[in-house]
Coordinates of C-alpha atoms in Angstrom, one line a residue:
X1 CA 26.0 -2.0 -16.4
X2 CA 27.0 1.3 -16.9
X3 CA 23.9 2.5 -18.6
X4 CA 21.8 5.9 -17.6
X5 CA 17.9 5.0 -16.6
X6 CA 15.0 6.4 -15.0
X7 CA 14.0 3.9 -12.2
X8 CA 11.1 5.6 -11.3
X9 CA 8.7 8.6 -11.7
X10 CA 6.6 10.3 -9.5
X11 CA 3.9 12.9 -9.9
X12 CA 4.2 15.5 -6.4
X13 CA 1.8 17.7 -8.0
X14 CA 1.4 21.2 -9.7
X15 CA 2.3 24.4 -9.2
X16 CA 0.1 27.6 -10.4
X17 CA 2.5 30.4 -11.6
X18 CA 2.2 33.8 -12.6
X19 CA 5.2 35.2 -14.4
X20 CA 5.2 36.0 -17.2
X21 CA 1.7 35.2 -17.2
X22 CA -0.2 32.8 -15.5
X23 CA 0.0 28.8 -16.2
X24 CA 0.9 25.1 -14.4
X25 CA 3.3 23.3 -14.5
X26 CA 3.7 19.9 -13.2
X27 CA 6.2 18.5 -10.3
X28 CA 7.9 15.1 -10.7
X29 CA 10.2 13.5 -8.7
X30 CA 12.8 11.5 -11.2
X31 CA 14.5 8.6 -9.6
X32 CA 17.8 7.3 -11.1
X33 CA 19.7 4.4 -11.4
X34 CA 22.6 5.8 -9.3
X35 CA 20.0 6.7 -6.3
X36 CA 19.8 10.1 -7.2
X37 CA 16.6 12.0 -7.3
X38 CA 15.8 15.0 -8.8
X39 CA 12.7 17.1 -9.1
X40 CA 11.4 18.7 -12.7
X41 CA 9.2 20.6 -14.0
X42 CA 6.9 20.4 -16.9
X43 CA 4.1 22.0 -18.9
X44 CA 1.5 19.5 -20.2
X45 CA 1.9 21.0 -23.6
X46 CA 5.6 19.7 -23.2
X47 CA 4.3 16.4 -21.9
X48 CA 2.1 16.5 -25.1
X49 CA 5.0 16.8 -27.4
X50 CA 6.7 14.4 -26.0
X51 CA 4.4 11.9 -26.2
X52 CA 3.3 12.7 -29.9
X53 CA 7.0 12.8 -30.2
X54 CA 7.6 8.8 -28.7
X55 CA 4.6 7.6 -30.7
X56 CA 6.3 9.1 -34.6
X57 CA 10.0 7.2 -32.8
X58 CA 7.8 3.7 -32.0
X59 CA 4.8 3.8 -34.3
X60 CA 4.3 -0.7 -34.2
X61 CA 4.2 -0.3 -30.5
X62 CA 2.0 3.3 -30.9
X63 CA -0.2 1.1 -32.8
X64 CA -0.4 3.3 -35.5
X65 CA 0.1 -0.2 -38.0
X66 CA -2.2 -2.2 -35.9
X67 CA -3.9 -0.7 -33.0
X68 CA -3.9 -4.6 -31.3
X69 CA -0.3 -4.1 -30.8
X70 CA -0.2 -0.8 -28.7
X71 CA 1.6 -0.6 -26.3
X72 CA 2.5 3.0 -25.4
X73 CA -0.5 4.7 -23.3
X74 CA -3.0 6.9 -24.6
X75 CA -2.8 10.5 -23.2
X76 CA -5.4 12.8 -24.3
X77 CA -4.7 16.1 -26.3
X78 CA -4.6 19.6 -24.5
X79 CA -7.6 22.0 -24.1
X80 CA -7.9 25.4 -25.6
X81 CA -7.7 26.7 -22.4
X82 CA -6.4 24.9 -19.7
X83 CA -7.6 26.3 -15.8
X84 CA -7.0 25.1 -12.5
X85 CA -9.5 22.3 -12.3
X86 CA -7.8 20.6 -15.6
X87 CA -4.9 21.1 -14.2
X88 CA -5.8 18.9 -11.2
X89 CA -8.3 16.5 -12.7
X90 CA -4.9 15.6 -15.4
X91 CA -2.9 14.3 -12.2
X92 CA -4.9 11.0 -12.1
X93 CA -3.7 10.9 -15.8
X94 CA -0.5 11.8 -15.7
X95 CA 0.6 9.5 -13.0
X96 CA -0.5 6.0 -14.8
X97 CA 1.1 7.5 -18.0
X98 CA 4.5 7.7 -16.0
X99 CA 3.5 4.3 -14.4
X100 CA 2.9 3.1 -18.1
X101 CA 6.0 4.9 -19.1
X102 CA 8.4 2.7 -16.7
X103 CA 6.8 -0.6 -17.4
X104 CA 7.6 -0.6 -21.3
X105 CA 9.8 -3.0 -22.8
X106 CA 13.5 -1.0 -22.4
X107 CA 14.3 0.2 -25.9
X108 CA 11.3 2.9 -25.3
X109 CA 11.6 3.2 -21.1
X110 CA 15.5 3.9 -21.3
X111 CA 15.4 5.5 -24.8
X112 CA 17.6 8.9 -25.0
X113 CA 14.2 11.0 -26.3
X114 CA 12.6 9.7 -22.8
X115 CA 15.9 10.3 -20.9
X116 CA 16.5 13.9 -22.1
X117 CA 12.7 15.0 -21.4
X118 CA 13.3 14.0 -17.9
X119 CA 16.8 15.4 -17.3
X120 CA 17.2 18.6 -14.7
X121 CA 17.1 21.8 -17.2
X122 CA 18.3 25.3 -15.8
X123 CA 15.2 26.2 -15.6
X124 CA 14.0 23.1 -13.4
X125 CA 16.9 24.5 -10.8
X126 CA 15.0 28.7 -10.8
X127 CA 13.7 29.0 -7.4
X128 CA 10.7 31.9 -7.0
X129 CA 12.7 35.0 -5.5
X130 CA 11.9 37.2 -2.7
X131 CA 11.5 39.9 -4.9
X132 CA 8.6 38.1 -6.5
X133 CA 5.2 40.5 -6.4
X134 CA 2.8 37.1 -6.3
X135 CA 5.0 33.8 -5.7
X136 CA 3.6 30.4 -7.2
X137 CA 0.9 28.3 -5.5
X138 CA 1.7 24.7 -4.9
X139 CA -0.7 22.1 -4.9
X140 CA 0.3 18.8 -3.9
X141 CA -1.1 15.0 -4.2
X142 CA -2.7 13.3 -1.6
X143 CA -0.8 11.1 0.6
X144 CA -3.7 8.5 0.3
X145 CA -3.1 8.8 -4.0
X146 CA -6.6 9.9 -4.0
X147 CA -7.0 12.5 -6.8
X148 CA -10.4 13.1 -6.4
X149 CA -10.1 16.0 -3.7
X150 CA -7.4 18.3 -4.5
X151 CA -7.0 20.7 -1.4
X152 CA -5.2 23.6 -2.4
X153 CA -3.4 26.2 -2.6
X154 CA -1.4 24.2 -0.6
X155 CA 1.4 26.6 0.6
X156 CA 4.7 24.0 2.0
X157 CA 5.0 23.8 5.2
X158 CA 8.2 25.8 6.9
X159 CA 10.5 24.4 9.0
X160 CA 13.5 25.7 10.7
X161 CA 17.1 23.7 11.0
X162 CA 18.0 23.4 14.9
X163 CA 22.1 22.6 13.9
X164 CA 24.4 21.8 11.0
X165 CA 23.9 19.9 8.4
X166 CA 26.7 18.1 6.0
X167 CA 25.6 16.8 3.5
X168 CA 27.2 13.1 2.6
X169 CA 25.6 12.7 -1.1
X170 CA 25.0 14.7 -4.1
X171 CA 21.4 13.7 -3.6
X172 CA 21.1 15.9 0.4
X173 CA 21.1 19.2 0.9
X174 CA 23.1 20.9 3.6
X175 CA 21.7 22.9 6.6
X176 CA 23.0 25.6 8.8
X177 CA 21.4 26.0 12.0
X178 CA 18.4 28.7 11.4
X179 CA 18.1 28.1 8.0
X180 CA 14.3 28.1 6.8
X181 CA 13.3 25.5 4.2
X182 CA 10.2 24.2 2.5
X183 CA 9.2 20.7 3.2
X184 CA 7.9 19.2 -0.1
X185 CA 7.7 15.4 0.5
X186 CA 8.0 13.6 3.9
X187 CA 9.2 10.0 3.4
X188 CA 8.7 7.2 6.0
X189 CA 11.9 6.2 6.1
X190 CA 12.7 9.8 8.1
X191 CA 14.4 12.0 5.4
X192 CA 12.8 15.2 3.8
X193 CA 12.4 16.3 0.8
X194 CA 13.1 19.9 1.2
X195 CA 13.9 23.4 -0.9
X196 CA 15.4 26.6 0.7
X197 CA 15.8 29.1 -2.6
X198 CA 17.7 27.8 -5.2
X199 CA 18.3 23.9 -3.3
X200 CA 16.8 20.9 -3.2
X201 CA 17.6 17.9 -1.9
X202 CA 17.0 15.4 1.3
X203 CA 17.2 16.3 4.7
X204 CA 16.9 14.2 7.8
X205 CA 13.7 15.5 9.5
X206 CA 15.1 15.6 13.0
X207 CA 17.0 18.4 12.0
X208 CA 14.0 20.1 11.5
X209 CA 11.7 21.7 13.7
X210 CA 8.6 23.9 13.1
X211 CA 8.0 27.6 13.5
X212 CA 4.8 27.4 15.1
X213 CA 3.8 25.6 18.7
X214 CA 5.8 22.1 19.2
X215 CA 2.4 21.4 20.7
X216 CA 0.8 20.8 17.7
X217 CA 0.9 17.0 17.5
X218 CA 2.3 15.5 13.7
X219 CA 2.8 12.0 14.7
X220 CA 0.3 9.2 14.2
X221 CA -0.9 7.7 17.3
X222 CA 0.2 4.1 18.7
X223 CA -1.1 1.2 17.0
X224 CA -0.5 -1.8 19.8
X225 CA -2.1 -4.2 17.4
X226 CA 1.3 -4.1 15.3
X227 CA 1.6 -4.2 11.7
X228 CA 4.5 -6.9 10.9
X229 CA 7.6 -6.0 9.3
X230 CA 10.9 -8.0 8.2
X231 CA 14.3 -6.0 9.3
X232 CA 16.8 -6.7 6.0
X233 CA 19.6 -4.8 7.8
X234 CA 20.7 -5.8 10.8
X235 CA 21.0 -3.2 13.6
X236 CA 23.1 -3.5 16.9
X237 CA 21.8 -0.7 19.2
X238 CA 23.8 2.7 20.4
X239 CA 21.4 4.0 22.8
X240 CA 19.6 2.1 25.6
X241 CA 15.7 2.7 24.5
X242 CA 17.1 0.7 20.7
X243 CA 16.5 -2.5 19.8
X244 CA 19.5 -4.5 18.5
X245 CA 17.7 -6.9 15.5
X246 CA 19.5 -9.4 13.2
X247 CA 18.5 -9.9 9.3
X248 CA 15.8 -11.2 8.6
X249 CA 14.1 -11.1 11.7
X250 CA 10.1 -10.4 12.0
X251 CA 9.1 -7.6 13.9
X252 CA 5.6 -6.1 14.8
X253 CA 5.7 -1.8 14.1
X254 CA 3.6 0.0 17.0
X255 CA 4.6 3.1 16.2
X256 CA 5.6 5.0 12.9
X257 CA 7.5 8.4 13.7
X258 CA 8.2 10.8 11.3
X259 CA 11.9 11.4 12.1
X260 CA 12.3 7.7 10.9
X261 CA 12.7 5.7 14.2
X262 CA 9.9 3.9 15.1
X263 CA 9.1 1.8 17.7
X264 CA 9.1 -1.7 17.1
X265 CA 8.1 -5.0 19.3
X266 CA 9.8 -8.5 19.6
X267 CA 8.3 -10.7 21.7
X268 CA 7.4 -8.8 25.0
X269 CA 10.3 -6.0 24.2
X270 CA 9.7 -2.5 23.0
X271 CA 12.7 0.1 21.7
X272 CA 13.2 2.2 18.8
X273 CA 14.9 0.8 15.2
X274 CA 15.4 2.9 11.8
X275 CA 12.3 2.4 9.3
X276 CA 15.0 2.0 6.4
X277 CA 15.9 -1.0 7.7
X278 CA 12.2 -2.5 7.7
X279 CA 10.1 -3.9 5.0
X280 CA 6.5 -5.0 5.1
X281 CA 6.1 -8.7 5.2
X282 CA 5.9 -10.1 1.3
X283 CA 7.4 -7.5 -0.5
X284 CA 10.5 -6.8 -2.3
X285 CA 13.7 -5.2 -0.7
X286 CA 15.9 -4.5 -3.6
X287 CA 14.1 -1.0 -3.4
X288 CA 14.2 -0.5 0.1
X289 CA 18.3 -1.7 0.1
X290 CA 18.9 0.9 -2.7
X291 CA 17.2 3.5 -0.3
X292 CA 19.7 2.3 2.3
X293 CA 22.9 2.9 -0.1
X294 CA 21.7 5.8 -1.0
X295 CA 20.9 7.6 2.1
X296 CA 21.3 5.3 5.5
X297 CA 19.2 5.9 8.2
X298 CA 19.1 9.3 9.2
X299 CA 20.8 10.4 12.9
X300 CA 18.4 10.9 15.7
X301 CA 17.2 14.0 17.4
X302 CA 18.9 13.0 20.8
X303 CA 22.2 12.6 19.2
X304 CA 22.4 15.9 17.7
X305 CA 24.8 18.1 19.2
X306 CA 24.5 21.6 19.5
X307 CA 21.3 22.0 18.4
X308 CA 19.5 25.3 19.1
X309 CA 15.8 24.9 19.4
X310 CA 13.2 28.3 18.8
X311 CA 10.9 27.0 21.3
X312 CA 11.2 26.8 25.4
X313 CA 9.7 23.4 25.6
X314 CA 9.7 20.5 22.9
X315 CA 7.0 18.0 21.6
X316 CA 6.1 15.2 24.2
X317 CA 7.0 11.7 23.1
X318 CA 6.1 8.6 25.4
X319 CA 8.5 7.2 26.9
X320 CA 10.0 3.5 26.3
X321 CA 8.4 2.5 29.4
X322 CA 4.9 3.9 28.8
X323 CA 5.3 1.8 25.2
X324 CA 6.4 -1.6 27.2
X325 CA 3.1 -1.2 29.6
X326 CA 0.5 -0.5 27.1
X327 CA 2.4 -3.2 24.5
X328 CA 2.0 -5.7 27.7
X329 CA -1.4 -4.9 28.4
X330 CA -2.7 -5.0 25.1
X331 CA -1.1 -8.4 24.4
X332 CA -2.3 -10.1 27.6
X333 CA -5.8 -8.6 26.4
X334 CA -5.2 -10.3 23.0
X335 CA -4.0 -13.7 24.8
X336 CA -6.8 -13.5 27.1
X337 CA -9.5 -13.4 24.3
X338 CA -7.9 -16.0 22.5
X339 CA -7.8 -18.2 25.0
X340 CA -11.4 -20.4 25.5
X341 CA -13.0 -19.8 28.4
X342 CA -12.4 -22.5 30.9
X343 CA -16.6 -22.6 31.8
X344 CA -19.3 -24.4 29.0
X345 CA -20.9 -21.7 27.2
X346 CA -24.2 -22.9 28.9
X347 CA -23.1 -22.3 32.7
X348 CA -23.8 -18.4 34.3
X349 CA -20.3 -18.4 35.3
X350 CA -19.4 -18.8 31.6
X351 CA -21.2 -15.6 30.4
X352 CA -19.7 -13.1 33.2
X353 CA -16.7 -12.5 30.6
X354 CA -18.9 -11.4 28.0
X355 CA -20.9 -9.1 30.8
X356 CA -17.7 -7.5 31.7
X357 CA -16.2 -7.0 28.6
X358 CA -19.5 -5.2 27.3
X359 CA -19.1 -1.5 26.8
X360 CA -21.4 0.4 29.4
X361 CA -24.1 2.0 27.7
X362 CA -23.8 6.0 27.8
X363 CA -27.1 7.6 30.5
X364 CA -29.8 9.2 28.5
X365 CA -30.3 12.9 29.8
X366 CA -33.7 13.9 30.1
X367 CA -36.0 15.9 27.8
X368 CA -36.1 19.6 28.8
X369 CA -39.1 20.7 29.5
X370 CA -40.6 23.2 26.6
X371 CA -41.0 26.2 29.0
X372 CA -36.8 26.0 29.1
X373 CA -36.7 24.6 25.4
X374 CA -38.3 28.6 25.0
X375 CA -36.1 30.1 27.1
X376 CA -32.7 29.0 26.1
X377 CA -33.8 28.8 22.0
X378 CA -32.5 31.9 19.5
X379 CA -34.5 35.0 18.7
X380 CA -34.9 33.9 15.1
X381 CA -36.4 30.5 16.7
X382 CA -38.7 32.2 19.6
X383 CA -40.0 34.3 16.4
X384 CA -41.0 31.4 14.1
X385 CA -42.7 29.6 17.0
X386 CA -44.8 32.9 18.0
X387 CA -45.6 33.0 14.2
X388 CA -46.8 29.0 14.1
X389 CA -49.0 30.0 17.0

């Protein structure tokens, strides 16, 4: 019971750096079996060795007796020179080798030459200084796990802490209020993956605010359609615009905000309820509970005392009753198609539904005349027609 494992591994990305000369090194995000998580960072030509390394310590399961009976993922060898488009064309790679990695039978996924290679080292803990002439360029995966279009450099977005922050596990980092940190993953469930020189750990995002305009919308948009979710905590509400939710109750998800508390619908009502305490309908929640253990769901901006804000005015959020309306609306909409139309299909009275639900056609502007076509055309265009002419 007592045993050390990895549960999970997760490729963030890469990182381009410079000193003492330039090369990449890979990010992963190592997930325990006591809930902690810890980042690392690794050179392919490390990842190489070990490999090599696991395949000499399990050669039946290498397949180096009989290649029928391999098990243990192929990886291919490094180039002569490695550059920045190896670099990110190896990420597709890397992450169903770590997939691979965690789905082997236990005497290789929990073996102590895996265990060790994915341990925090000093050097995984040696934050780029201020002093730093050219600081390292961090390139991130895709959200969407596409690894096709690498966008990058991708410099981590800054945020500032608007109030204190204590820190309840070995796994969070604390916060005083102004601190600046780097925002490396942003989980669903509200808390932050963040770095501020030589820390890492979670942070609850509504601590967090940006540096530039408030303005600048991060949120998705509503989706009144609901996506449907199974609560497997239950909930009893502190604030009036909450929703108080047994376990094991289905809910439809209309909204999915970052700070972690998202709006939810039962029935005709509409309040906010922590995402750790959802799970999509059909999957497992031993992660999720783990998650819960771990972390909880993280405090709310409006309960935050204290907190000391950069900018005059903050980001607009709809109100509980704007959410109730438009989730009313769009389910009498939804009723209203569903139901059949109380006229045959034949009758003229029968097709005026269809008539008014039928988007109007956008007008047709006229066609300019070519004496104003002339007139209001470039010089390089008024040049090529005088030519043609």
């Amino acid at each position: 019971m007592g045993d050390t494992f990895i549960r999970h591994i997760a490729l963030l990305g890469f990182e381009k750096r410079f000193i003492p000369s330039q090369h990449y090194v890979y990010m992963f995000l190592v997930k325990w079996q006591d809930l902690s998580e810890k980042v690392v960072y690794r050179r392919f030509t490390e990842i190489y060795e070990f490999h090599k390394m696991l395949k000499e310590m399990f050669p039946i399961e290498a397949g180096d007796i009989n290649p029928q009976n391999r098990i243990i993922p192929h990886l291919p060898a490094p180039r002569w020179y490695d550059g920045q488009r190896a670099a990110e064309n190896r990420q597709g790679t890397l992450t169903e080798y770590c997939n691979a990695l965690m789905s082997l039978p236990v005497k290789i996924s929990r073996c102590p030459h895996l265990l060790n290679f994915f341990k925090v080292r000093p050097d995984d803990l040696k934050l780029p200084t201020d002093s730093q002439v050219k600081k390292p360029e961090t390139y991130l995966v895709p959200k969407d796990n596409s690894l096709t279009d690498i966008t990058g450099p991708i410099i981590l977005q800054t945020y500032r802490a608007i109030a204190d922050f204590e820190k309840s596990s070995g796994s969070q980092m604390a916060l005083a209020t102004g601190d600046v940190v780097e925002v490396v993953e942003k989980s669903e469930s509200g808390w932050w993956f963040c770095q501020m020189k030589t820390k890492r750990g979670w942070v609850p995002a509504s601590y967090l605010e940006p540096l530039d305009s408030p303005d600048e919308p991060e949120d998705p948009e509503p989706n009144y359609e609901g996506e449907p979710y199974v609560t497997i905590r239950a909930y009893t509400a502190e604030m009036e615009d909450e929703v108080s939710l047994q376990e094991g109750e289905t809910v439809e998800v209309i909204h999915k905000l970052l700070d972690g508390w998202w709006v939810i619908r039962k029935d005709d009502i509409t309040g906010y309820f922590p995402s750790m305490y959802l799970q999509k309908s059909g999957q497992d929640v031993a992660q999720a509970q783990r998650q819960i253990k771990s972390r909880g769901a993280p405090p709310r901006r409006s309960s935050i005392r204290n907190a000391h804000s950069i900018h005059q005015r903050s980001r607009k959020r709809l109100s509980q009753d704007t959410y109730r309306r438009n989730s009313v609306r769009f389910l009498q909409q939804r009723r209203r198609h569903a139901r059949p139309g109380p006229q045959s299909a034949g009758s003229p009275r029968g097709e005026q539904p269809q008539t008014e639900s039928a988007k109007p056609q956008p007008a047709v502007p006229p066609r300019p005349s070519a004496d104003l076509i002339l007139h209001r055309c470039s010089e390089s265009t008024k040049r090529k027609l005088a030519s043609a002419v």
